XYZ file of C-alpha atoms in Angstrom:
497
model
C 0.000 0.000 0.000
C 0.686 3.310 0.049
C 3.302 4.798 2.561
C 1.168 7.806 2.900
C -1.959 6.116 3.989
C -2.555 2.467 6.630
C -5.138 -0.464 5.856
C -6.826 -1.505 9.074
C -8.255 -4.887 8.467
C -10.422 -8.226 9.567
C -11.403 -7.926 13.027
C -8.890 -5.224 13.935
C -11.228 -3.096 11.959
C -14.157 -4.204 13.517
C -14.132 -3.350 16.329
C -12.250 0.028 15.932
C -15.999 0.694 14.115
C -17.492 -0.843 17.354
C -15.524 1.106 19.520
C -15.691 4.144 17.590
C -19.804 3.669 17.596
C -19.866 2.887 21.176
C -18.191 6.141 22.087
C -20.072 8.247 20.003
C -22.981 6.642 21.803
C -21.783 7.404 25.149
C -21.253 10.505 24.448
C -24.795 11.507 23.796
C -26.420 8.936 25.808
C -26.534 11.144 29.355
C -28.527 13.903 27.208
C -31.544 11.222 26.692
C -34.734 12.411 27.859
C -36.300 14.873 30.236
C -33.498 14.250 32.766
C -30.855 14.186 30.503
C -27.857 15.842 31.169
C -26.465 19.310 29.416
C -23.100 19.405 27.800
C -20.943 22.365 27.314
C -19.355 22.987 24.126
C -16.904 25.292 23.290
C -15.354 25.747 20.011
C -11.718 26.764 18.968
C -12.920 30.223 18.693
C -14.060 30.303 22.688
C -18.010 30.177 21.646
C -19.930 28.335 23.977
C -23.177 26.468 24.372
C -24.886 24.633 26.723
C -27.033 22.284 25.252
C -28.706 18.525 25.535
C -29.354 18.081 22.132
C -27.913 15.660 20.658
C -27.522 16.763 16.716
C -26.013 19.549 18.058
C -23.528 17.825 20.235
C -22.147 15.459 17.359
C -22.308 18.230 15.194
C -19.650 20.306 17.437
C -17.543 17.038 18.280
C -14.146 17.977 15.523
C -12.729 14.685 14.749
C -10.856 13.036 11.687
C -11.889 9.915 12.602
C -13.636 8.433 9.437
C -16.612 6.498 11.433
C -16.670 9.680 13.684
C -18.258 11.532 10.532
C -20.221 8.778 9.227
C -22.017 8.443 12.466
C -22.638 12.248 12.656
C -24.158 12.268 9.066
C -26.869 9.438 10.490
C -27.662 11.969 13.098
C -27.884 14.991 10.748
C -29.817 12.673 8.444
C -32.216 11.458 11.034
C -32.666 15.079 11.834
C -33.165 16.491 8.525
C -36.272 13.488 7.883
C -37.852 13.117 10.968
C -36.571 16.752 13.066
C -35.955 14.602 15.935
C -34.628 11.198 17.835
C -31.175 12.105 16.752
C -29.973 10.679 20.461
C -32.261 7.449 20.189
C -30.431 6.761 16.690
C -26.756 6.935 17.710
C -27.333 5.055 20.806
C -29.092 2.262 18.989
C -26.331 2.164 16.408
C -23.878 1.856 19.521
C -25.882 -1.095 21.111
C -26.433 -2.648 18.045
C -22.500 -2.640 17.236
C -21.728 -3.949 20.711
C -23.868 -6.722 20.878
C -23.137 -7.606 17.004
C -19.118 -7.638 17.925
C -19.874 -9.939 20.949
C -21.860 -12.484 18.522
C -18.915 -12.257 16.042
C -16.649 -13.495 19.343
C -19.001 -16.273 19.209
C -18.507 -16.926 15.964
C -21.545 -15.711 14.063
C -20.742 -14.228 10.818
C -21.748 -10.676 10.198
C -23.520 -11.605 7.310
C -26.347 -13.970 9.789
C -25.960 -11.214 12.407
C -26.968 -8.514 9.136
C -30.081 -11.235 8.204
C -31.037 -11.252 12.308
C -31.028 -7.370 12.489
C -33.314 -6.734 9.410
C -35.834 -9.568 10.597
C -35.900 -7.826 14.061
C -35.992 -4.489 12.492
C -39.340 -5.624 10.506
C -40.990 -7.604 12.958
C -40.363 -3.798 15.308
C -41.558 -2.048 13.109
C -44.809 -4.607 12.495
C -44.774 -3.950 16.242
C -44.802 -0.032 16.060
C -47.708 0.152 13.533
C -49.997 -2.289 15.803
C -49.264 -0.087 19.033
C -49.454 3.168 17.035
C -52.749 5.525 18.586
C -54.807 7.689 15.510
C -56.022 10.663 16.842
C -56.807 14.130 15.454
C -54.328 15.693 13.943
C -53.870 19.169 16.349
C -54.203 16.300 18.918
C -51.617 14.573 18.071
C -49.273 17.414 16.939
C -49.762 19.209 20.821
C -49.362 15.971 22.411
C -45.521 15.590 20.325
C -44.576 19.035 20.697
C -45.147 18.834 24.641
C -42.943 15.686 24.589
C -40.390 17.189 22.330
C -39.421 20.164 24.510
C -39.927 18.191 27.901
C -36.600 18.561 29.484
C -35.341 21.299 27.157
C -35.138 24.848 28.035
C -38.435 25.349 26.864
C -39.675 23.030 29.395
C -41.181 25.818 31.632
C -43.312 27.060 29.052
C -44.046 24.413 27.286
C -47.909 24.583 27.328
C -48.295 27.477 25.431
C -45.071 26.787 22.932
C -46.434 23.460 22.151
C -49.938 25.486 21.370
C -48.417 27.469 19.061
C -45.955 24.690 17.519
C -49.200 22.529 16.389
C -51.055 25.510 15.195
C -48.161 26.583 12.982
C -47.762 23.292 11.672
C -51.187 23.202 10.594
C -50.587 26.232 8.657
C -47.074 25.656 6.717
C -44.668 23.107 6.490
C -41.479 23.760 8.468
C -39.688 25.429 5.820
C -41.981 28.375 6.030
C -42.180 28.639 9.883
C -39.707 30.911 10.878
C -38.496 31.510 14.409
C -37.418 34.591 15.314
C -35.836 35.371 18.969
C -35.237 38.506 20.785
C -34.990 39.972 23.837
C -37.961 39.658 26.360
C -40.012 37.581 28.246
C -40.386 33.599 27.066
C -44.380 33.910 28.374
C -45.034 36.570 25.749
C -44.063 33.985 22.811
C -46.746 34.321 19.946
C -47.577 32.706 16.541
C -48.228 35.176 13.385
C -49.603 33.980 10.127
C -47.887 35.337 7.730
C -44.520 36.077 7.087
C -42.538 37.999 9.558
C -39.262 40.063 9.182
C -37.360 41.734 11.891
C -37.133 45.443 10.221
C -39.245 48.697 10.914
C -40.173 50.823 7.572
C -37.274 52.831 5.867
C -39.205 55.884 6.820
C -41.150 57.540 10.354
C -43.809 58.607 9.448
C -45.004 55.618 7.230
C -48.714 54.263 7.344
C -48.471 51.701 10.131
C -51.002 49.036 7.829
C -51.691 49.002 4.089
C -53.306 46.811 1.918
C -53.011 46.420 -1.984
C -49.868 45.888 -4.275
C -46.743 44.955 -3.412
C -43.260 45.113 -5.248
C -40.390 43.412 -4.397
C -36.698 45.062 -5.357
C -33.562 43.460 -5.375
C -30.617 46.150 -6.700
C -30.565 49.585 -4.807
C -32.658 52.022 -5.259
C -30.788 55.088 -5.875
C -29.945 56.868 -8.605
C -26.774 56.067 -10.914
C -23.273 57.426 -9.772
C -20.351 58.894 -11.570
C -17.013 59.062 -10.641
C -16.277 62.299 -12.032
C -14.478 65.713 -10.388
C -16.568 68.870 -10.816
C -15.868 72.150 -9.290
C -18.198 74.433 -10.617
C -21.451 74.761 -8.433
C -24.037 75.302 -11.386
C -23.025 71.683 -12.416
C -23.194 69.673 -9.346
C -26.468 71.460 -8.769
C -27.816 70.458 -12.308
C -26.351 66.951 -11.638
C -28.105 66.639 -8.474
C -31.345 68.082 -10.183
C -30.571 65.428 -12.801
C -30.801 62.696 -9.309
C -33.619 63.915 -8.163
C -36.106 64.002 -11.503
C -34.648 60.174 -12.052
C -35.798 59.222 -8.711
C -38.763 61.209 -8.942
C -39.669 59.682 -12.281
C -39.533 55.906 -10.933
C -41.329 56.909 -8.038
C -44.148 57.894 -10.515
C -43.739 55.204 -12.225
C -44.484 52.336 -9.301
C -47.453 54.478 -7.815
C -49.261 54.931 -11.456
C -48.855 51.449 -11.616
C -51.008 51.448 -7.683
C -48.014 49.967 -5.565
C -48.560 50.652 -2.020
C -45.558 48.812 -0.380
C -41.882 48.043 -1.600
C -39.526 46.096 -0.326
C -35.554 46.384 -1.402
C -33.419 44.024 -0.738
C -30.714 46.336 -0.802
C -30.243 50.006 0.358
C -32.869 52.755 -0.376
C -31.556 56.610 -0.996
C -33.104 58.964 1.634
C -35.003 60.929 -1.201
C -36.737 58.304 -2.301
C -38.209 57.297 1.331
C -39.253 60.676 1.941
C -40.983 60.388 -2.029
C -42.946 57.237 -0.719
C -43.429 59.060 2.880
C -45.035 62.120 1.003
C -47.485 59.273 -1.223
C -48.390 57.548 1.309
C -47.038 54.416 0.453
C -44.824 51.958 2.916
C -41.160 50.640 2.313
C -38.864 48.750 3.602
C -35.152 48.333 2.996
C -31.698 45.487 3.179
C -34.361 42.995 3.633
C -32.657 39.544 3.418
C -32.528 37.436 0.186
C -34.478 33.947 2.011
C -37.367 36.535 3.393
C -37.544 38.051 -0.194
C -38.263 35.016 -1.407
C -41.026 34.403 1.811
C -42.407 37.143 0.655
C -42.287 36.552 -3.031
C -43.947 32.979 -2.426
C -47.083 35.030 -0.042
C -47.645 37.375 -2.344
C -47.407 35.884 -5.372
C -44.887 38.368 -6.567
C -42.153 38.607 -8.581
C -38.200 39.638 -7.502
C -37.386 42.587 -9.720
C -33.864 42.739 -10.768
C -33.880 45.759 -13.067
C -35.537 49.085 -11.713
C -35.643 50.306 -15.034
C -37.716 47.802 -16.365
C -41.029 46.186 -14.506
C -44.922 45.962 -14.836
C -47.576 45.061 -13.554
C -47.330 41.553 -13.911
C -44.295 41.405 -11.506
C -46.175 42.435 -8.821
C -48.187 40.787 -5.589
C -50.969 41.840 -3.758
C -51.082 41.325 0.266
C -51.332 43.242 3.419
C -48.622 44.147 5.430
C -48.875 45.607 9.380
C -46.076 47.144 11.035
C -45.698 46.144 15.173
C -43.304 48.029 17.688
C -42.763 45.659 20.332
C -39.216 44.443 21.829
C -38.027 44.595 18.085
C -39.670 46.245 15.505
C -41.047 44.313 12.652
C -43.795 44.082 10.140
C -45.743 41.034 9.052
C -46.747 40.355 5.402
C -50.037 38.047 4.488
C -50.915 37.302 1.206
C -53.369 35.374 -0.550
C -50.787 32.084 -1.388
C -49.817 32.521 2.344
C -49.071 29.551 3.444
C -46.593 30.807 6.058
C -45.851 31.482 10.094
C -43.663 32.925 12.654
C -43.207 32.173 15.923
C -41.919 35.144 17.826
C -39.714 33.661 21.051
C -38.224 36.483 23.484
C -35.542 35.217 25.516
C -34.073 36.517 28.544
C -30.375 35.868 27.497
C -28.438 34.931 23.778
C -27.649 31.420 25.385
C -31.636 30.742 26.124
C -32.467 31.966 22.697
C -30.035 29.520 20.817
C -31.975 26.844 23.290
C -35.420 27.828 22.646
C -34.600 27.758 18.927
C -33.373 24.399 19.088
C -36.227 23.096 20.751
C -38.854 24.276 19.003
C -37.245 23.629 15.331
C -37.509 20.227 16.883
C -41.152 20.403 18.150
C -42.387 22.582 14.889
C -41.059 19.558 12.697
C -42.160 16.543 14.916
C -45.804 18.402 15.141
C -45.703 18.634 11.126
C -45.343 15.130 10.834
C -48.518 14.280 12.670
C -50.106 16.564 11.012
C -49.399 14.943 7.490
C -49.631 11.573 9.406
C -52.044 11.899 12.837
C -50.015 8.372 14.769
C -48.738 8.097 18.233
C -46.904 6.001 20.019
C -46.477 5.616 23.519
C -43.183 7.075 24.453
C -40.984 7.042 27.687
C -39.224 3.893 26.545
C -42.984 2.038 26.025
C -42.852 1.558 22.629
C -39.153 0.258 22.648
C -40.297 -2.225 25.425
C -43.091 -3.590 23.441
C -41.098 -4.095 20.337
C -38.606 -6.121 22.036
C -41.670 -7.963 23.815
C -42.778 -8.064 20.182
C -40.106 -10.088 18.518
C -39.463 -12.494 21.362
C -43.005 -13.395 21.005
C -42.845 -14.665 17.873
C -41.560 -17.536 16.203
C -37.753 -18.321 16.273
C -35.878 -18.527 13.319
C -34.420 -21.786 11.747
C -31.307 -20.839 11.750
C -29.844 -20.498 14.998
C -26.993 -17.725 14.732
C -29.507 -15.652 12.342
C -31.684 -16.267 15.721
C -29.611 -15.264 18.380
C -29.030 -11.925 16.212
C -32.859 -11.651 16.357
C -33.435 -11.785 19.855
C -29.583 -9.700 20.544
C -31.934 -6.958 18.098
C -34.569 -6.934 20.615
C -32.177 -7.060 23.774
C -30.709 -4.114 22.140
C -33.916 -2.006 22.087
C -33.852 -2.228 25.407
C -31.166 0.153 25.692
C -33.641 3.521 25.743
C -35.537 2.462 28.366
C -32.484 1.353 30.408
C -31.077 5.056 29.604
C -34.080 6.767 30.514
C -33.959 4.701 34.204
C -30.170 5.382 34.442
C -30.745 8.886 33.695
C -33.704 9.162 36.167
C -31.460 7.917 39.223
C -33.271 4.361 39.205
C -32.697 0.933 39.406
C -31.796 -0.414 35.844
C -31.993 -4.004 36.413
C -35.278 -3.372 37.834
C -37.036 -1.586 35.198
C -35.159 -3.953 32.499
C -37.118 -6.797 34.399
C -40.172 -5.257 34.701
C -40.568 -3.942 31.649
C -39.492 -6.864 30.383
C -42.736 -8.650 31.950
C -45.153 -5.258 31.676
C -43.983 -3.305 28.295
C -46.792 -0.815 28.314
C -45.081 0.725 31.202
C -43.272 3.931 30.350
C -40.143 5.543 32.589
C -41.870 7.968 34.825
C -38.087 10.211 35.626
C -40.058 12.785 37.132
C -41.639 10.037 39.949
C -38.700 7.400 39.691
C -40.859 5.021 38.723
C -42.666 2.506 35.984
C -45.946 3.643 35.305
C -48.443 4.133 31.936
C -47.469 7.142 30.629
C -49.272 10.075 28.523
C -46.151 10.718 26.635
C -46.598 10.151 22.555
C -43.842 10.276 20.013
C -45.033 10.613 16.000
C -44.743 6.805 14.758
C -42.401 8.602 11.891
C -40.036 9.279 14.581
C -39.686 6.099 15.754
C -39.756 4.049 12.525
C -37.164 6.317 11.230
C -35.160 5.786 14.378
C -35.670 2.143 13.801
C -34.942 2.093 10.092
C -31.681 4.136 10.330
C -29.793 2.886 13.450
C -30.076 -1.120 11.647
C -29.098 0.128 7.799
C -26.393 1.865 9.179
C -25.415 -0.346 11.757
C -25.158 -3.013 9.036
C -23.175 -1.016 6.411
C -20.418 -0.206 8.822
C -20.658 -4.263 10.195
C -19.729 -5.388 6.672
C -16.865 -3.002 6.243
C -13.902 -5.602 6.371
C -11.253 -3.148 5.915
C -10.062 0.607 6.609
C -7.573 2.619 4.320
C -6.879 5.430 6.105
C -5.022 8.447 3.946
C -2.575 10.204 6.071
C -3.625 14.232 6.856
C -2.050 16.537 4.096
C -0.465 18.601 6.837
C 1.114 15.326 8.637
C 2.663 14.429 4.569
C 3.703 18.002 3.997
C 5.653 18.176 7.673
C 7.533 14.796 7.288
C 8.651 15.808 3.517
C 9.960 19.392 4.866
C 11.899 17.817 7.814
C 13.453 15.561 5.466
């Protein structure tokens, strides 16, 4: 091989994937649940953040290591599908790994363990779908939210956030929720339909509300510039005369054409505010690209590029309210508004980053019940039953495909057990008694095994499910590691030699 890279092979690689897995596990595992611990993370810059989440821990974890990174992508996949059970994922793939390498010392091959893990994996999620609870779909989408932002920083408020999560899912998909945080008081958190954007208008003065058309600008508004040295007075006057009847004349232009509102994306020359002031229109200016486009999709507008030339087809119609609060900022409905903003004060930067974390995770989770109204009973309940599931049911003929079966369901059994450890309780205890009672759920607020009124979106947990095995199984087959050495490492042996 190459003397610039090393080949890790056979069982040597193994289990420096199992070990690598494991770690990553244990690294997130104290965050599970609503008595999970926080982590502090601080970067090479000094930035830090305090956080239990655990997309955003593996995320800030800077490593090289090869199955490091794959293992983060699962969790910034799992994120990206199903907003949340990022921590339930990597410690599954951990579990899964360990008990897989402890069959291999056995001598299973990873090939029968592979065949055991996909049988479990179906007969769990067989499981899921005959435990999964319809209900309505606000229902369902309060119920998730409330068991998304348990044990977050949200926690405290998390009746009226997980309100206003479910109702702006049932507006917009997640895309088109924006969350906006600012100084002030986390009670005073409110949901606006419509698109929202943090500026106050370009002018005082403005009308506060206006209905009617709307144009949307993207170069400045101003009028062109020469770079040219004049000294005589009667020509910088006529030059500024020559400004001012430009800017005039597009001003005419837009309001014969009935715009009442304009939005730049760029800057706006004083004149031309006062222009709009003195018509009565509104206008708004360095409004960012992303909420141009908000807007654009609301109104049903078009982004002009080219001041010079526009008509009435490029424009939307909507209304648009202006708000002086904490922050100033103006909200814009339109009739293809299918938008919503959640407005979160915060008493500090640190709880802000928090409370936006949580409830991207509670916005999404509610979305998905929306599109698909199933629960599941969560505090480890579902997990339990699954595992109760598979050992239920018929073993398989052949016996090392069969003790990977029943090592998949042993493995499930690793939430719950979290949860307990988590909690402060007994973990051979619940294991036991869960083992014999699976609808009981992890009660860490009681210390104790109860039925619990805590739901999780069956999309969550199938996902979960689905992505911990496949990826468990593609890094089980890998039989060898060639590992490239850094170009800084190559660079510094070649100059010391």
């Amino acid at each position: 091989m190459d003397e610039d890279s090393r080949t890790i092979r056979g069982r040597d690689a193994q289990r420096m994937i199992v070990d690598t897995a494991w770690n990553m596990a244990e690294a997130v595992r104290a965050t599970l649940g609503p008595r999970g611990m926080d982590m502090m993370l601080v970067d090479r810059m000094g930035n830090q953040v305090l956080t239990n989440d655990g997309a955003t821990i593996l995320k800030a974890l800077e490593t090289r290591d090869p199955i490091a990174k794959i293992i983060s992508e699962v969790a910034k996949s799992q994120e990206q599908t199903a907003y949340d059970g990022t921590t339930t994922c990597i410690i599954l793939i951990g579990e899964l790994l360990r008990r897989a390498d402890e069959l291999i010392n056995r001598g299973v091959h990873p090939n029968a363990i592979i065949k055991g893990y996909r049988i479990g994996l179906e007969q769990a999620l067989g499981a899921a779908k005959k435990y999964a609870l319809p209900m309505e779909p606000f229902d369902a989408a309060y119920k998730v939210a409330h068991t998304a932002m348990t044990g977050k920083s949200a926690e405290d408020f998390v009746e009226n956030l997980a309100d206003l999560c479910a109702k702006a899912a049932s507006i917009a998909e997640p895309s088109e929720i924006k969350l906006l945080t600012f100084s002030g008081k986390p009670q005073d958190a409110e949901l606006i339909e419509g698109v929202v954007v943090l500026k106050a208008p370009a002018a005082p003065g403005m009308p506060e509300k206006l209905k009617g058309k709307i144009m949307l600008l993207e170069p400045e508004f101003s009028p062109p510039v020469a770079n040219v040295s004049i000294a005589d007075p009667a020509k910088i006057a006529e030059i500024a005369q020559m400004q001012n009847d430009f800017l005039q004349n597009r001003v005419d232009t837009i309001t014969e054409l009935g715009v009442q509102i304009v939005f730049c994306q760029r800057g706006m020359d004083s004149r031309v505010t006062q222009y709009m002031r003195k018509a009565g229109m509104l206008a708004f200016k360095n409004i960012r690209r992303s909420d141009m486009q908000r807007i654009a999709a609301a109104t049903g507008a078009e982004v002009i590029t080219d001041i010079s030339d526009f008509n009435s087809e490029d424009l939307g119609k909507g209304e648009v309210s202006t708000h002086k609060d904490a922050n100033a900022y103006v909200c814009i409905t339109g009739k293809s508004s299918e938008a919503a903003t959640i407005l979160m004060p915060a008493p500090t930067e640190q709880a802000a980053e928090e409370f936006q974390r949580a409830l991207e995770d509670a916005v999404g989770v509610s979305y998905l019940c929306v599109k698909e109204p199933f629960v599941v009973n969560g505090a480890g309940s579902i997990q339990a039953r699954m595992s109760s599931h598979i050992k239920s049911l018929s073993a398989e003929e052949n016996p090392k495909v069969e003790a990977a079966r029943l090592a998949y369901a042993e493995a499930l059994m690793i939430i719950p057990q979290t949860l307990a450890e988590s909690a402060g309780m007994d973990v051979m205890d619940v294991t036991v008694r869960m083992t014999t009672e699976p609808n009981l759920g992890v009660d860490v607020n009681n210390m104790m095994l109860t039925e619990m009124e805590v739901y999780e979106p069956l999309a969550v947990v199938n996902s979960a499910m689905s992505s911990a095995v496949e990826n468990g199984v593609s890094l089980l087959r890998t039989h060898s590691i060639v590992m490239a050495k850094p170009i800084q490492e190559i660079f510094g042996e070649r100059a010391s030699d």
